[in-house]
Coordinates of N, CA and C in Angstrom, one line a residue:
X1 N -37.8 -14.9 -36.4 CA -36.5 -15.6 -36.7 C -35.4 -14.6 -36.6
X2 N -35.7 -13.4 -36.9 CA -34.6 -12.3 -36.8 C -34.3 -12.1 -35.4
X3 N -35.3 -12.2 -34.5 CA -35.0 -12.0 -33.1 C -34.2 -13.1 -32.5
X4 N -34.4 -14.3 -32.9 CA -33.6 -15.4 -32.4 C -32.2 -15.3 -32.9
X5 N -32.0 -14.9 -34.1 CA -30.6 -14.7 -34.7 C -29.9 -13.6 -33.9
X6 N -30.5 -12.5 -33.6 CA -29.9 -11.4 -32.9 C -29.5 -11.9 -31.5
X7 N -30.4 -12.7 -30.9 CA -30.1 -13.2 -29.5 C -28.9 -14.1 -29.6
X8 N -28.8 -15.0 -30.6 CA -27.7 -15.9 -30.7 C -26.4 -15.2 -31.0
X9 N -26.4 -14.1 -31.8 CA -25.2 -13.3 -32.1 C -24.8 -12.6 -30.8
X10 N -25.7 -12.1 -30.0 CA -25.4 -11.4 -28.8 C -24.8 -12.4 -27.8
X11 N -25.3 -13.5 -27.6 CA -24.8 -14.6 -26.7 C -23.4 -15.0 -27.2
X12 N -23.2 -15.1 -28.5 CA -21.9 -15.5 -29.0 C -20.8 -14.5 -28.8
X13 N -21.2 -13.2 -29.0 CA -20.3 -12.1 -28.7 C -19.9 -12.0 -27.2
X14 N -20.9 -12.1 -26.4 CA -20.6 -12.1 -24.9 C -19.8 -13.3 -24.5
X15 N -20.1 -14.4 -25.0 CA -19.3 -15.6 -24.7 C -17.9 -15.5 -25.2
X16 N -17.7 -15.0 -26.3 CA -16.3 -14.8 -26.9 C -15.6 -13.8 -26.0
X17 N -16.2 -12.7 -25.6 CA -15.6 -11.7 -24.7 C -15.2 -12.3 -23.4
X18 N -16.1 -13.1 -22.8 CA -15.8 -13.7 -21.5 C -14.7 -14.8 -21.7
X19 N -14.7 -15.5 -22.8 CA -13.6 -16.5 -23.0 C -12.3 -15.8 -23.1
X20 N -12.2 -14.8 -23.9 CA -10.9 -14.0 -24.1 C -10.5 -13.4 -22.8
X21 N -11.4 -12.8 -22.0 CA -11.0 -12.3 -20.8 C -10.5 -13.3 -19.8
X22 N -11.2 -14.4 -19.7 CA -10.7 -15.5 -18.8 C -9.4 -16.0 -19.2
X23 N -9.1 -16.2 -20.5 CA -7.8 -16.6 -21.0 C -6.7 -15.7 -20.7
X24 N -7.0 -14.4 -20.9 CA -6.0 -13.4 -20.6 C -5.7 -13.3 -19.1
X25 N -6.7 -13.5 -18.3 CA -6.6 -13.5 -16.8 C -5.7 -14.7 -16.4
X26 N -6.0 -15.8 -17.0 CA -5.2 -17.0 -16.6 C -3.7 -16.9 -17.1
X27 N -3.5 -16.2 -18.1 CA -2.1 -16.0 -18.6 C -1.3 -15.0 -17.7
X28 N -2.1 -14.0 -17.2 CA -1.4 -12.9 -16.4 C -1.2 -13.3 -14.9
X29 N -2.1 -14.0 -14.3 CA -2.0 -14.3 -12.9 C -0.7 -15.1 -12.6
X30 N 0.1 -14.7 -11.7 CA 1.4 -15.4 -11.4 C 1.1 -16.7 -10.7
X31 N 2.0 -17.6 -10.9 CA 1.9 -19.0 -10.2 C 2.3 -18.9 -8.8
X32 N 2.2 -20.0 -8.1 CA 2.4 -20.1 -6.6 C 3.9 -19.7 -6.3
X33 N 4.9 -20.2 -7.1 CA 6.3 -19.8 -6.8 C 6.5 -18.3 -7.0
X34 N 5.9 -17.7 -8.0 CA 6.1 -16.3 -8.3 C 5.4 -15.5 -7.1
X35 N 4.3 -16.0 -6.6 CA 3.7 -15.3 -5.5 C 4.6 -15.3 -4.3
X36 N 5.1 -16.5 -4.0 CA 6.0 -16.6 -2.8 C 7.3 -15.7 -3.0
X37 N 7.8 -15.6 -4.2 CA 9.0 -14.7 -4.4 C 8.6 -13.3 -4.3
X38 N 7.4 -12.9 -4.7 CA 7.0 -11.5 -4.6 C 6.8 -11.1 -3.1
X39 N 6.2 -12.1 -2.3 CA 6.0 -11.8 -0.9 C 7.3 -11.6 -0.2
X40 N 8.4 -12.4 -0.6 CA 9.7 -12.3 0.1 C 10.3 -10.9 -0.2
X41 N 10.0 -10.4 -1.4 CA 10.7 -9.1 -1.8 C 9.9 -7.9 -1.3
X42 N 8.8 -8.0 -0.6 CA 8.1 -6.9 -0.1 C 8.9 -6.1 0.9
X43 N 8.8 -4.8 0.9 CA 9.6 -4.0 1.8 C 9.3 -4.2 3.3
X44 N 8.1 -4.6 3.6 CA 7.7 -4.9 5.0 C 8.4 -6.1 5.6
X45 N 8.9 -7.0 4.7 CA 9.7 -8.1 5.2 C 11.1 -7.8 5.6
X46 N 11.6 -6.7 5.2 CA 13.0 -6.3 5.5 C 13.0 -5.8 6.9
X47 N 13.9 -6.3 7.8 CA 14.0 -5.9 9.2 C 14.4 -4.4 9.4
X48 N 15.3 -3.9 8.5 CA 15.7 -2.5 8.6 C 14.5 -1.6 8.3
X49 N 13.7 -1.9 7.3 CA 12.6 -1.1 6.9 C 11.5 -1.2 8.0
X50 N 11.3 -2.3 8.7 CA 10.4 -2.4 9.8 C 10.8 -1.5 10.9
X51 N 12.1 -1.6 11.3 CA 12.6 -0.7 12.3 C 12.5 0.7 12.1
X52 N 12.7 1.2 10.8 CA 12.5 2.6 10.5 C 11.1 3.0 10.6
X53 N 10.2 2.1 10.2 CA 8.7 2.4 10.3 C 8.3 2.5 11.8
X54 N 8.9 1.6 12.6 CA 8.6 1.6 14.0 C 9.1 2.9 14.7
X55 N 10.3 3.3 14.3 CA 10.9 4.5 14.9 C 10.1 5.8 14.5
X56 N 9.6 5.8 13.2 CA 8.8 6.9 12.7 C 7.5 7.0 13.5
X57 N 6.8 5.8 13.7 CA 5.6 5.8 14.4 C 5.8 6.3 15.9
X58 N 6.9 5.8 16.5 CA 7.2 6.3 17.9 C 7.4 7.8 17.9
X59 N 8.1 8.4 17.0 CA 8.3 9.8 17.0 C 6.9 10.6 16.8
X60 N 6.1 10.1 15.9 CA 4.8 10.7 15.7 C 4.0 10.6 16.9
X61 N 3.9 9.4 17.5 CA 3.1 9.3 18.7 C 3.6 10.2 19.9
X62 N 5.0 10.3 20.0 CA 5.5 11.1 21.0 C 5.1 12.6 20.8
X63 N 5.2 13.0 19.6 CA 4.8 14.4 19.2 C 3.3 14.6 19.5
X64 N 2.5 13.7 19.2 CA 1.0 13.8 19.4 C 0.7 13.9 20.9
X65 N 1.4 13.0 21.7 CA 1.3 13.1 23.2 C 1.7 14.4 23.7
X66 N 2.8 14.9 23.2 CA 3.3 16.2 23.7 C 2.3 17.3 23.3
X67 N 1.8 17.2 22.1 CA 0.9 18.2 21.7 C -0.4 18.2 22.5
X68 N -0.8 17.0 22.9 CA -2.0 16.9 23.7 C -1.8 17.4 25.1
X69 N -0.6 17.4 25.6 CA -0.3 17.8 27.0 C 0.1 19.3 27.1
X70 N 0.4 20.0 26.0 CA 0.8 21.3 26.1 C 0.0 22.2 25.1
X71 N 0.2 23.5 25.3 CA -0.6 24.5 24.5 C 0.3 25.0 23.4
X72 N 1.6 24.8 23.4 CA 2.5 25.3 22.4 C 2.4 24.5 21.1
X73 N 2.9 25.0 20.0 CA 2.8 24.3 18.7 C 4.0 23.4 18.6
X74 N 3.8 22.1 19.0 CA 4.9 21.1 18.9 C 5.0 20.5 17.6
X75 N 4.0 20.7 16.7 CA 4.1 20.1 15.3 C 5.2 20.8 14.5
X76 N 5.6 22.0 14.8 CA 6.7 22.6 14.0 C 8.0 22.1 14.5
X77 N 8.6 21.3 13.7 CA 9.9 20.7 14.0 C 10.6 20.5 12.7
X78 N 11.8 21.1 12.6 CA 12.6 21.0 11.4 C 13.2 19.6 11.2
X79 N 13.6 19.0 12.3 CA 14.3 17.7 12.2 C 13.4 16.6 12.8
X80 N 12.7 15.8 12.0 CA 11.7 14.9 12.6 C 12.4 13.6 13.0
X81 N 13.7 13.4 12.8 CA 14.4 12.2 13.2 C 15.0 12.3 14.6
X82 N 14.8 13.5 15.2 CA 15.3 13.7 16.6 C 14.1 14.0 17.4
X83 N 14.0 13.4 18.6 CA 12.9 13.6 19.5 C 13.3 14.9 20.3
X84 N 12.3 15.8 20.5 CA 12.5 17.0 21.3 C 12.5 18.2 20.4
X85 N 12.8 19.3 21.1 CA 12.7 20.6 20.4 C 14.1 20.9 19.7
X86 N 14.0 21.0 18.4 CA 15.2 21.2 17.6 C 15.4 22.6 17.3
X87 N 14.4 23.5 17.6 CA 14.6 24.9 17.3 C 15.6 25.6 18.3
X88 N 15.7 25.1 19.5 CA 16.6 25.7 20.4 C 18.1 25.4 20.2
X89 N 18.4 24.4 19.3 CA 19.7 24.0 19.0 C 20.4 24.9 18.0

């Protein structure tokens, strides 16, 4: 009888924990309108941010291509916003 009582108590505790967890999850998860608003506010949706990221990727790729084609250290550049060798300026 003691074994059955312990099993029932364990099931009740686990069930209560699962119920509380599910309730908290349901309270915290945003609704559909909130999800849409959050997606609109993401930085990747901003055209200026996308253009900056594209420009940065282009500069990195140009540097990697130049590094692959030459033996000099092209990774050393003080001004990464300008393409080319900025040490000679």
